[in-house]
Coordinates of C-alpha atoms in Angstrom, one line a residue:
Chain K
M1 CA 0.0 0.0 0.0
G2 CA 1.6 3.3 -1.1
V3 CA 1.7 6.5 0.8
N4 CA 0.7 9.4 -1.3
S5 CA 2.5 12.4 0.3
N6 CA 1.4 15.2 -2.0
L7 CA -2.3 15.0 -1.6
T8 CA -4.6 17.9 -0.9
I9 CA -7.0 16.6 1.8
V10 CA -9.9 18.8 2.9
V11 CA -11.6 18.2 6.3
A12 CA -15.2 19.3 6.0
S13 CA -18.6 18.7 7.5
G14 CA -22.1 20.0 7.0
K15 CA -22.7 20.5 10.7
G16 CA -20.6 22.8 12.8
G17 CA -18.9 21.5 16.0
T18 CA -18.5 17.9 14.8
G19 CA -14.7 18.0 15.1
K20 CA -13.3 19.4 11.8
T21 CA -10.6 21.3 13.4
T22 CA -9.8 18.4 15.8
I23 CA -9.3 16.1 12.8
A24 CA -7.3 18.5 10.7
T25 CA -4.9 19.7 13.4
N26 CA -4.3 16.2 14.9
L27 CA -3.8 14.7 11.5
A28 CA -1.2 17.4 10.7
R29 CA 0.6 16.9 14.0
A30 CA 0.5 13.1 13.7
L31 CA 2.0 13.2 10.3
S32 CA 4.6 15.8 11.1
R33 CA 6.2 13.9 14.0
E34 CA 9.9 13.6 13.4
D35 CA 9.9 10.1 14.9
G36 CA 6.8 9.1 13.0
D37 CA 6.5 5.9 11.0
L38 CA 5.9 7.6 7.7
R39 CA 8.9 10.0 7.7
I40 CA 7.3 12.7 5.7
P41 CA 9.6 15.7 6.1
Q42 CA 7.9 18.4 8.1
E43 CA 8.6 21.0 5.5
M44 CA 6.6 18.9 3.0
I45 CA 3.4 19.3 5.0
Q46 CA 1.1 22.4 5.1
L47 CA -2.0 23.1 7.1
I48 CA -4.4 25.7 5.7
D49 CA -7.3 27.0 7.9
C50 CA -10.0 28.0 5.4
D51 CA -12.7 28.6 8.1
V52 CA -12.1 32.3 7.8
E53 CA -15.1 33.3 9.8
E54 CA -13.9 31.4 12.9
P55 CA -10.3 30.2 12.3
N56 CA -9.4 28.0 15.2
S57 CA -6.6 25.7 14.1
H58 CA -4.0 28.1 15.5
L59 CA -5.4 27.6 19.0
F60 CA -4.3 24.0 18.9
L61 CA -1.2 24.1 16.7
R62 CA 0.2 27.4 18.2
P63 CA 2.2 28.3 15.2
E64 CA 4.9 30.9 15.1
L65 CA 3.2 33.6 12.9
L66 CA 5.7 35.1 10.6
E67 CA 3.8 37.3 8.2
R68 CA 0.3 38.9 8.0
K69 CA -1.0 40.1 4.6
E70 CA -4.1 42.1 4.0
V71 CA -6.7 40.8 1.6
Y72 CA -8.5 43.4 -0.4
I73 CA -11.3 43.6 -2.9
S74 CA -11.6 46.5 -5.4
I75 CA -14.5 48.8 -4.8
P76 CA -15.5 51.7 -7.0
E77 CA -14.7 55.3 -6.4
V78 CA -16.6 57.9 -8.4
D79 CA -14.9 61.1 -9.6
G80 CA -17.7 63.7 -9.2
E81 CA -16.1 66.1 -11.7
K82 CA -16.0 63.5 -14.5
C83 CA -19.4 61.8 -13.7
I84 CA -22.0 62.7 -16.3
Q85 CA -24.8 61.3 -14.2
C86 CA -25.9 58.8 -16.8
A87 CA -26.5 56.2 -14.0
R88 CA -25.4 53.4 -16.2
C89 CA -23.2 52.1 -13.4
S90 CA -26.0 51.8 -10.9
E91 CA -28.2 50.1 -13.5
F92 CA -25.5 47.7 -14.3
C93 CA -24.6 46.7 -10.7
V94 CA -26.6 43.5 -9.8
Y95 CA -25.5 43.8 -6.2
N96 CA -27.0 47.3 -5.7
A97 CA -23.6 48.5 -4.5
L98 CA -24.1 51.8 -6.5
A99 CA -27.2 53.9 -6.4
Y100 CA -28.1 57.0 -8.3
I101 CA -29.8 59.3 -5.9
K102 CA -30.6 63.0 -6.4
G103 CA -28.1 63.6 -9.1
S104 CA -25.2 61.8 -7.6
I105 CA -23.9 58.2 -7.2
L106 CA -23.8 56.7 -3.8
I107 CA -21.6 53.7 -3.1
F108 CA -22.3 50.9 -0.6
P109 CA -19.0 49.1 -0.2
E110 CA -20.3 46.2 1.9
L111 CA -22.5 45.1 -1.1
C112 CA -19.7 45.3 -3.7
H113 CA -18.3 42.0 -5.0
G114 CA -15.5 43.7 -6.8
C115 CA -16.5 42.5 -10.4
G116 CA -15.1 45.7 -11.9
G117 CA -18.1 46.1 -14.2
C118 CA -19.0 49.7 -13.2
S119 CA -15.6 51.1 -13.9
F120 CA -15.5 49.2 -17.2
I121 CA -18.8 50.4 -18.6
C122 CA -18.6 54.0 -17.4
P123 CA -18.6 56.1 -20.6
A124 CA -17.0 59.1 -18.8
H125 CA -14.2 57.1 -17.2
A126 CA -15.3 58.5 -13.9
I127 CA -15.0 55.4 -11.9
S128 CA -11.7 54.1 -10.6
E129 CA -11.2 51.4 -8.1
S130 CA -9.8 51.6 -4.6
Q131 CA -8.9 48.8 -2.3
R132 CA -11.0 47.7 0.7
I133 CA -9.6 45.4 3.4
I134 CA -11.9 42.4 3.9
G135 CA -9.5 40.3 6.0
W136 CA -6.1 38.9 6.4
I137 CA -3.9 35.9 5.6
D138 CA -1.4 34.8 8.2
Q139 CA 1.5 32.7 7.4
G140 CA 3.6 30.9 9.9
K141 CA 5.4 27.7 10.9
I142 CA 4.9 24.9 13.4
G143 CA 8.4 23.4 13.6
K144 CA 9.1 23.2 9.9
M145 CA 5.5 22.6 8.9
E146 CA 3.9 25.4 7.0
F147 CA 0.8 27.0 8.5
L148 CA -1.6 29.4 6.8
Q149 CA -4.9 30.8 7.9
G150 CA -7.4 33.4 6.7
E151 CA -9.3 35.7 8.9
L152 CA -12.5 37.6 7.9
K153 CA -12.6 41.1 9.1
I154 CA -15.5 41.5 11.6
G155 CA -18.5 43.1 10.0
T156 CA -17.4 42.1 6.5
P157 CA -19.7 39.6 4.8
L158 CA -17.5 38.3 2.0
A159 CA -15.5 35.2 2.9
P160 CA -14.9 33.5 -0.5
P161 CA -12.3 35.9 -1.8
I162 CA -10.1 35.3 1.2
I163 CA -10.5 31.5 0.8
K164 CA -9.6 31.8 -2.9
Q165 CA -6.5 33.8 -2.1
L166 CA -5.5 31.4 0.7
K167 CA -5.7 28.5 -1.6
E168 CA -3.2 30.0 -4.1
A169 CA -0.7 29.1 -1.4
I170 CA -1.2 25.4 -2.0
D171 CA 2.0 23.7 -3.0
Q172 CA 1.1 20.7 -5.3
D173 CA 4.3 18.9 -4.2
K174 CA 3.3 19.0 -0.5
L175 CA 0.9 17.2 1.6
T176 CA -1.8 19.8 2.2
I177 CA -4.5 19.5 4.9
I178 CA -7.3 22.0 4.8
D179 CA -9.7 22.9 7.6
A180 CA -12.9 23.9 5.8
P181 CA -15.8 26.0 7.1
P182 CA -19.0 24.2 8.0
G183 CA -22.1 24.0 5.7
T184 CA -22.6 23.6 2.0
S185 CA -22.5 27.1 0.6
C186 CA -20.0 28.8 -1.7
S187 CA -17.4 29.2 1.1
V188 CA -17.3 25.4 1.4
V189 CA -17.2 25.0 -2.4
S190 CA -14.2 27.4 -2.5
S191 CA -12.4 25.4 0.1
L192 CA -13.1 22.1 -1.7
Y193 CA -12.0 23.2 -5.2
G194 CA -9.0 21.2 -6.4
A195 CA -9.0 18.8 -3.5
D196 CA -7.8 15.2 -4.0
Y197 CA -9.8 13.8 -1.1
V198 CA -12.4 15.0 1.4
I199 CA -12.7 13.7 5.0
L200 CA -16.3 14.3 6.1
V201 CA -16.5 14.5 9.9
T202 CA -19.9 13.7 11.5
E203 CA -21.4 12.5 14.7
P204 CA -24.0 9.7 15.2
T205 CA -27.1 11.8 15.8
P206 CA -30.0 12.8 13.5
F207 CA -28.4 16.3 13.2
G208 CA -25.1 14.8 12.3
L209 CA -26.7 12.5 9.7
N210 CA -28.9 15.3 8.2
D211 CA -25.8 17.5 7.7
L212 CA -23.6 14.7 6.5
K213 CA -26.1 14.0 3.7
L214 CA -25.9 17.7 2.7
A215 CA -22.1 17.7 2.8
Y216 CA -21.9 14.4 0.8
E217 CA -24.2 16.0 -1.8
V218 CA -21.6 18.8 -2.3
V219 CA -18.7 16.4 -2.6
Q220 CA -20.6 14.2 -5.0
K221 CA -21.5 17.2 -7.2
M222 CA -17.8 18.2 -7.2
Q223 CA -16.8 14.6 -7.9
I224 CA -14.2 14.4 -5.2
P225 CA -13.6 11.1 -3.5
C226 CA -14.4 11.1 0.2
G227 CA -14.6 9.1 3.4
V228 CA -16.2 9.6 6.8
V229 CA -14.9 10.1 10.3
I230 CA -17.5 9.5 13.0
N231 CA -16.6 11.5 16.1
R232 CA -18.1 10.7 19.6
A233 CA -19.0 7.4 18.0
D234 CA -20.3 5.9 21.2
L235 CA -21.9 9.1 22.7
L236 CA -25.0 7.3 23.8
S237 CA -24.9 4.2 26.0
S238 CA -27.5 2.7 23.7
G239 CA -25.0 2.9 20.9
G240 CA -26.6 6.0 19.6
D241 CA -28.1 6.5 16.3
I242 CA -26.8 3.9 13.9
S243 CA -28.4 5.6 10.9
V244 CA -25.0 7.4 10.1
E245 CA -23.4 4.0 9.7
D246 CA -26.3 2.8 7.6
F247 CA -26.1 5.8 5.4
C248 CA -22.4 5.3 4.7
R249 CA -23.0 1.6 3.9
E250 CA -25.8 2.4 1.6
M251 CA -23.9 5.0 -0.3
D252 CA -20.7 3.0 -0.2
I253 CA -18.7 5.7 1.6
P254 CA -15.8 4.2 3.6
I255 CA -15.8 4.9 7.3
L256 CA -12.1 5.8 7.9
L257 CA -12.1 6.2 11.7
R258 CA -14.4 6.2 14.7
I259 CA -13.4 8.2 17.7
P260 CA -15.2 7.3 20.9
F261 CA -16.6 9.9 23.2
N262 CA -14.3 10.3 26.1
R263 CA -14.3 13.0 28.8
E264 CA -10.5 13.0 28.8
Y265 CA -10.5 13.8 25.0
A266 CA -13.2 16.5 25.5
S267 CA -11.2 18.1 28.3
C268 CA -7.9 17.9 26.2
Y269 CA -9.7 19.7 23.4
A270 CA -11.2 22.3 25.8
R271 CA -7.8 23.3 27.0
G272 CA -6.6 23.7 23.4
D273 CA -4.3 20.6 23.4
L274 CA -3.8 18.1 20.7
L275 CA -5.1 14.6 21.2
V276 CA -2.2 12.9 19.5
D277 CA 0.2 14.6 21.9
Q278 CA -1.6 13.2 25.0
F279 CA -2.9 9.8 23.8
P280 CA -0.4 7.5 22.0
D281 CA -3.2 5.3 20.7
L282 CA -4.8 8.2 19.0
Q283 CA -1.4 9.1 17.3
K284 CA -1.6 5.6 15.8
A285 CA -5.3 6.1 14.9
F286 CA -4.5 9.3 13.0
I287 CA -1.6 7.6 11.0
Q288 CA -4.1 4.8 10.2
L289 CA -6.6 7.5 9.1
F290 CA -4.1 8.9 6.7
M291 CA -3.2 5.4 5.4
A292 CA -6.9 4.7 4.9
V293 CA -7.2 7.9 2.9
C294 CA -4.3 6.9 0.7
A295 CA -5.6 3.4 0.2
N296 CA -9.1 4.6 -0.6
K297 CA -7.8 7.3 -3.0
E298 CA -5.6 4.7 -4.7
G299 CA -8.5 2.3 -5.1
M300 CA -10.4 5.0 -6.9
N301 CA -7.7 5.5 -9.5
Chain Y
M1 CA -44.0 40.8 18.8
K2 CA -40.5 40.5 20.3
Q3 CA -37.7 38.8 18.5
L4 CA -35.1 36.5 20.1
L5 CA -32.1 35.3 18.1
V6 CA -30.0 32.3 19.2
I7 CA -26.4 32.4 17.8
S8 CA -23.0 31.0 18.7
G9 CA -20.1 31.9 16.4
K10 CA -18.8 28.3 16.8
G11 CA -21.0 25.5 15.4
G12 CA -22.2 22.6 17.5
T13 CA -22.4 24.5 20.8
G14 CA -26.1 23.7 21.1
K15 CA -28.0 26.5 19.4
T16 CA -30.7 24.3 17.9
S17 CA -31.3 22.2 21.1
L18 CA -31.6 25.4 23.1
T19 CA -33.9 27.1 20.5
A20 CA -36.2 24.1 20.5
S21 CA -36.3 23.9 24.3
L22 CA -37.1 27.6 24.6
A23 CA -39.9 27.1 22.0
A24 CA -41.3 24.2 24.1
M25 CA -41.3 26.4 27.2
S26 CA -43.0 29.4 25.6
K27 CA -46.6 30.1 24.5
E28 CA -47.8 32.1 21.5
I29 CA -44.6 31.8 19.6
I30 CA -43.4 31.5 16.0
L31 CA -40.2 29.9 15.0
A32 CA -37.7 30.7 12.2
D33 CA -34.7 28.6 11.3
C34 CA -32.1 30.9 9.8
D35 CA -29.4 28.3 9.5
V36 CA -30.4 27.8 5.9
D37 CA -27.1 26.1 5.0
A38 CA -27.5 23.2 7.4
A39 CA -31.0 23.5 9.0
D40 CA -31.7 21.0 11.8
L41 CA -34.5 22.5 13.9
H42 CA -37.1 20.7 11.8
L43 CA -35.6 17.4 13.1
V44 CA -36.9 18.0 16.6
V45 CA -40.1 19.9 16.0
N46 CA -41.5 17.5 13.5
P47 CA -43.1 20.1 11.1
D48 CA -46.1 19.7 8.9
V49 CA -45.0 21.4 5.8
L50 CA -47.9 23.6 4.5
E51 CA -46.1 25.6 1.8
V52 CA -43.0 25.1 -0.4
H53 CA -41.6 28.0 -2.3
D54 CA -38.7 28.3 -4.8
F55 CA -36.2 30.9 -4.0
Y56 CA -34.3 32.8 -6.7
G57 CA -31.4 34.8 -5.6
G58 CA -28.7 36.3 -7.7
K59 CA -27.9 35.5 -11.3
V60 CA -25.8 33.0 -13.2
A61 CA -24.2 33.3 -16.7
K62 CA -24.7 30.6 -19.4
I63 CA -22.9 30.4 -22.7
N64 CA -24.3 29.3 -26.0
P65 CA -21.3 27.6 -27.7
S66 CA -22.8 28.0 -31.2
K67 CA -22.7 31.8 -30.9
C68 CA -19.3 32.0 -29.3
S69 CA -16.6 33.4 -31.5
Q70 CA -13.8 32.3 -29.2
C71 CA -12.6 35.9 -28.6
H72 CA -12.2 35.2 -24.9
Q73 CA -13.1 38.7 -23.9
C74 CA -15.3 37.2 -21.2
V75 CA -12.4 35.1 -19.9
T76 CA -10.3 38.2 -19.6
H77 CA -12.9 40.3 -17.8
C78 CA -14.3 37.8 -15.3
R79 CA -12.7 38.5 -11.9
F80 CA -14.1 35.3 -10.4
Q81 CA -12.1 32.8 -12.6
A82 CA -15.5 31.4 -13.5
I83 CA -14.9 31.3 -17.2
Q84 CA -12.2 29.1 -18.6
V85 CA -11.0 28.0 -22.0
E86 CA -11.0 24.2 -22.3
L87 CA -9.9 21.8 -25.0
D88 CA -12.8 19.8 -26.4
S89 CA -12.9 16.1 -26.0
L90 CA -11.0 15.4 -29.2
F91 CA -8.4 18.1 -28.5
W92 CA -9.3 19.7 -31.9
D93 CA -10.7 22.8 -30.7
T94 CA -11.1 25.0 -27.6
Q95 CA -14.4 25.7 -25.9
V96 CA -15.3 28.5 -23.4
K97 CA -16.9 27.1 -20.3
I98 CA -18.6 28.9 -17.4
D99 CA -18.5 27.3 -14.0
P100 CA -21.8 28.0 -12.3
M101 CA -20.4 27.4 -8.9
L102 CA -17.7 30.1 -9.4
C103 CA -20.0 32.6 -11.2
E104 CA -21.2 35.4 -9.0
G105 CA -23.7 36.7 -11.6
C106 CA -22.1 40.1 -12.1
T107 CA -23.2 40.0 -15.9
L108 CA -20.0 41.7 -17.1
C109 CA -19.3 38.7 -19.4
R110 CA -22.6 39.3 -21.2
Y111 CA -21.7 43.0 -21.5
V112 CA -18.3 42.4 -23.1
C113 CA -19.4 39.5 -25.4
P114 CA -19.5 40.9 -29.0
T115 CA -21.7 38.0 -30.4
G116 CA -24.4 37.8 -27.7
A117 CA -23.4 34.3 -26.8
I118 CA -24.0 34.8 -23.1
D119 CA -27.4 34.7 -21.4
I120 CA -28.0 35.5 -17.7
D121 CA -30.4 33.3 -15.9
N122 CA -32.1 33.8 -12.5
N123 CA -30.5 31.4 -10.2
L124 CA -32.7 29.0 -8.3
C125 CA -30.7 28.9 -5.1
G126 CA -33.0 27.2 -2.6
E127 CA -36.4 26.6 -1.2
W128 CA -38.3 27.9 1.8
F129 CA -41.1 26.4 3.7
V130 CA -44.0 27.5 5.9
S131 CA -44.8 24.7 8.4
D132 CA -46.9 24.0 11.4
T133 CA -45.5 22.5 14.6
R134 CA -46.7 21.6 18.0
F135 CA -45.2 24.9 19.3
G136 CA -46.5 27.2 16.5
P137 CA -45.6 28.0 12.9
L138 CA -42.1 27.4 11.7
I139 CA -40.5 29.2 8.7
H140 CA -37.4 27.3 7.4
A141 CA -35.4 26.9 4.3
K142 CA -32.9 24.8 2.4
L143 CA -30.1 26.5 0.5
G144 CA -29.1 24.8 -2.7
I145 CA -25.8 23.0 -2.8
G146 CA -22.8 25.3 -3.3
E147 CA -25.0 28.4 -3.5
E148 CA -23.9 31.7 -2.2
N149 CA -25.2 32.1 1.4
S150 CA -25.6 35.8 0.8
G151 CA -28.1 36.4 3.5
K152 CA -31.0 36.9 1.0
L153 CA -32.6 33.6 1.9
V154 CA -32.1 34.3 5.6
T155 CA -33.9 37.7 5.1
K156 CA -36.7 35.9 3.3
V157 CA -37.2 33.5 6.1
L158 CA -37.0 36.2 8.7
T159 CA -39.4 38.7 7.0
T160 CA -41.9 35.9 6.3
A161 CA -41.8 34.8 10.0
R162 CA -42.3 38.4 11.1
E163 CA -45.3 38.8 8.7
I164 CA -47.0 35.7 9.8
G165 CA -46.2 36.3 13.5
E166 CA -47.6 39.8 13.4
R167 CA -50.7 38.6 11.5
E168 CA -51.3 35.8 14.0
E169 CA -50.6 38.1 16.9
R170 CA -47.8 35.9 18.3
Q171 CA -45.9 37.2 21.3
L172 CA -42.4 36.0 20.5
L173 CA -40.4 35.1 17.4
I174 CA -37.6 32.7 18.2
V175 CA -34.9 32.5 15.6
D176 CA -32.3 29.7 15.3
G177 CA -29.4 31.5 13.9
P178 CA -26.5 30.4 11.6
P179 CA -23.0 29.8 12.9
G180 CA -20.1 32.0 12.0
I181 CA -19.9 35.8 11.6
G182 CA -20.5 36.2 7.9
C183 CA -23.4 37.3 5.7
P184 CA -26.2 35.1 7.0
V185 CA -25.4 36.0 10.6
I186 CA -25.5 39.7 9.8
S187 CA -28.8 39.2 8.0
S188 CA -30.3 37.3 10.9
F189 CA -29.6 40.4 13.2
S190 CA -32.4 42.3 11.5
G191 CA -35.2 43.2 13.9
T192 CA -33.6 41.3 16.9
D193 CA -34.5 42.5 20.4
L194 CA -32.0 40.2 22.1
A195 CA -29.3 37.8 20.9
L196 CA -28.8 34.7 23.1
T197 CA -25.2 33.6 22.4
V198 CA -24.5 29.9 23.2
T199 CA -20.9 29.0 23.8
E200 CA -19.0 26.1 25.3
P201 CA -16.0 26.1 27.7
T202 CA -13.3 25.3 25.1
V203 CA -10.6 27.5 23.6
S204 CA -12.5 27.5 20.3
G205 CA -15.8 28.3 22.1
L206 CA -14.3 31.4 23.7
H207 CA -12.4 32.5 20.6
D208 CA -15.5 32.3 18.5
L209 CA -17.7 34.0 21.2
E210 CA -15.3 37.0 21.2
R211 CA -15.7 37.3 17.4
V212 CA -19.5 37.0 17.4
L213 CA -19.9 39.4 20.3
D214 CA -17.7 41.9 18.4
L215 CA -19.9 41.5 15.4
A216 CA -23.1 42.0 17.4
K217 CA -21.6 45.2 18.9
H218 CA -20.7 46.4 15.4
F219 CA -24.4 46.2 14.5
T220 CA -25.6 47.3 18.0
V221 CA -27.4 44.1 18.8
N222 CA -28.0 43.4 22.5
C223 CA -26.4 40.2 23.6
V224 CA -26.5 37.8 26.5
V225 CA -24.5 34.6 26.9
C226 CA -25.3 31.0 27.9
I227 CA -22.5 28.5 28.6
N228 CA -23.4 25.0 27.5
K229 CA -21.6 21.9 28.8
A230 CA -20.3 24.3 31.5
D231 CA -19.0 21.5 33.7
L232 CA -16.8 20.0 31.0
N233 CA -14.0 22.5 31.8
R234 CA -14.6 24.7 34.9
E235 CA -11.4 26.7 34.2
M236 CA -12.6 27.7 30.7
T237 CA -16.1 28.4 32.0
Q238 CA -14.5 30.8 34.5
K239 CA -12.5 32.5 31.7
I240 CA -15.7 33.0 29.7
I241 CA -17.5 34.5 32.7
I242 CA -14.6 36.9 33.3
Y243 CA -14.5 37.9 29.6
C244 CA -18.2 38.6 29.7
Q245 CA -17.9 40.7 32.9
K246 CA -15.2 42.8 31.3
N247 CA -17.3 43.3 28.2
E248 CA -20.5 43.9 30.2
V249 CA -22.4 41.0 28.7
E250 CA -24.6 39.2 31.1
V251 CA -24.2 35.4 31.5
V252 CA -27.8 34.2 31.8
G253 CA -27.1 30.6 32.6
Q254 CA -24.9 27.5 32.5
I255 CA -26.1 24.2 31.3
P256 CA -24.3 21.1 32.5
F257 CA -23.0 18.5 30.1
D258 CA -25.8 16.1 29.7
K259 CA -26.1 13.1 27.4
R260 CA -29.8 13.5 27.3
V261 CA -29.3 16.5 25.0
T262 CA -28.3 14.0 22.3
E263 CA -30.9 11.4 23.5
A264 CA -33.6 14.0 23.0
I265 CA -32.4 14.7 19.4
C266 CA -32.5 10.9 18.7
L267 CA -36.0 10.7 20.1
E268 CA -37.1 13.7 17.8
M269 CA -38.1 15.7 20.8
T270 CA -36.9 18.8 22.6
L271 CA -34.7 18.5 25.6
W272 CA -37.3 20.3 27.7
E273 CA -39.9 17.7 26.7
L274 CA -37.6 14.8 27.6
L275 CA -36.6 16.3 30.9
N276 CA -40.1 17.1 31.9
Q277 CA -40.9 13.4 31.9
G278 CA -38.6 13.1 35.0
D279 CA -38.8 14.8 38.4
G280 CA -38.5 18.6 38.8
E281 CA -35.2 18.6 40.8
D282 CA -33.2 17.9 37.6
R283 CA -30.1 20.2 37.3
T284 CA -30.4 20.6 33.5
L285 CA -34.1 21.3 33.8
Q286 CA -33.4 24.0 36.4
A287 CA -30.7 25.6 34.2
L288 CA -33.1 25.8 31.2
K289 CA -35.8 27.3 33.4
E290 CA -33.4 29.9 34.7
I291 CA -32.2 30.9 31.2
Y292 CA -35.8 31.1 30.0
R293 CA -36.8 33.3 32.9
K294 CA -33.9 35.7 32.5
V295 CA -34.2 35.9 28.7
I296 CA -38.0 36.6 28.9
S297 CA -37.5 39.3 31.5
L298 CA -34.7 41.0 29.5
I299 CA -36.7 40.9 26.3
E300 CA -39.8 42.6 27.8

């Protein structure tokens, strides 16, 4: 069984709070261990936190942050002297980011998607573009492993441009692990683009199942191979809801790993510590998770 | 009619379970599920769907290959990398393709196209529902896969709930909010009298709480905090309480970690209903009562 050490693996889930960040950060740590079995050089691994609304991977991996870059989108600026008040820009803008009111053009920067249409179509060349900060990209290191995260500026609604820019940092020669935002919307799609494999994290409850189905639909539509990790697999003494397992079997989705509920694990997570640092059997489990991903991916080819 | 919003920043802290319990404890309410991206409230309130509506939001470009002259003006001008030139299957020719998942519907491609090869369609991006539940009406929705969660569908759900609530003279609109701090959360703030923010005693819980409280402040929305699974880590719970004191946000309650939260979900009932089958001395039940009492007194 081969180890494929230049995959881009996205950790995603429909439902929030199922353990995406736990899986992504622990997988990265388990793989980057110098004394690990796989001997993937640390510098050949990168972790990218694409959950830009609530980036949390850094809380667990505690990277040394080396550089912070601002992320901008272009928003229009109208030169009142040149403007001939034809209002074509406001008619063109589908986002209603420009409005023609009482003889002048008003701009609503929060609504602008930065398509550049208004400045392009303005017959008087009265619209130029200025830059508006919508967030930041941080770059850092954990040992020699590369760490990147995006952060959405509070009060800014536009996450996808930050995610797209973050993903330009993916090095195809490296093993890349991506912590995705929850849900099934365009932020998730942006995070999944170009992935080799998706790990869907869920929990054995009707909420977990409902949201797993949604996430699976996205992955199917994007034609990316995937497998499932069931977190808190034995949450209920009764064995919980077996319908998640049934669903996976029915859809022929491999279950890559089951992590039992354990108060010790919960408290380790609560403190911001990594499971694989505290529990040797989980270190092994995460390496096996990676092997299962490689094997499953290989089987597809 | 008053409006209570339940949010969290971090996902999975217990928004939906708490929303459902508050609904079960109240009278004369209407419910709205604004987590249109991964709605779960319907799973515990067992709705009778009365109306289904298509939701069109935004636009999407479509290319007619027979009219395309391969000038690639659209490719050059699209800022969303949604238009790409691809080799056709026999590698004889190129073809311009528009990826509907990347297209943001700005319509610039249609504008620059010299041959009129691009049409703009209204984008069917989801569905919304009016339902009846044992607690009152529920307005909920399902965003289409990979659609932009721009907040438009959230706004539709919320305005419909307000309309129906006012018409039926409901006392309280309880809104199950989306996670995060982006568009849908901002849209769900509209008309809110009080935002109940559910967090958990973990480093992520606190980190995300800070961001969502900042967001609420930015939009001058009144917030109170509830700490779920409070006994899982007393130290973090204390940190959250101190953070809230410093920022003058009231902590209205602490709910202990309780496996019956999950049990209730599996039984398709609210936690409140499950706990009420037992005796009244229950810690979790008392915690819920306390939160309900405080929230109702603050909102009135």
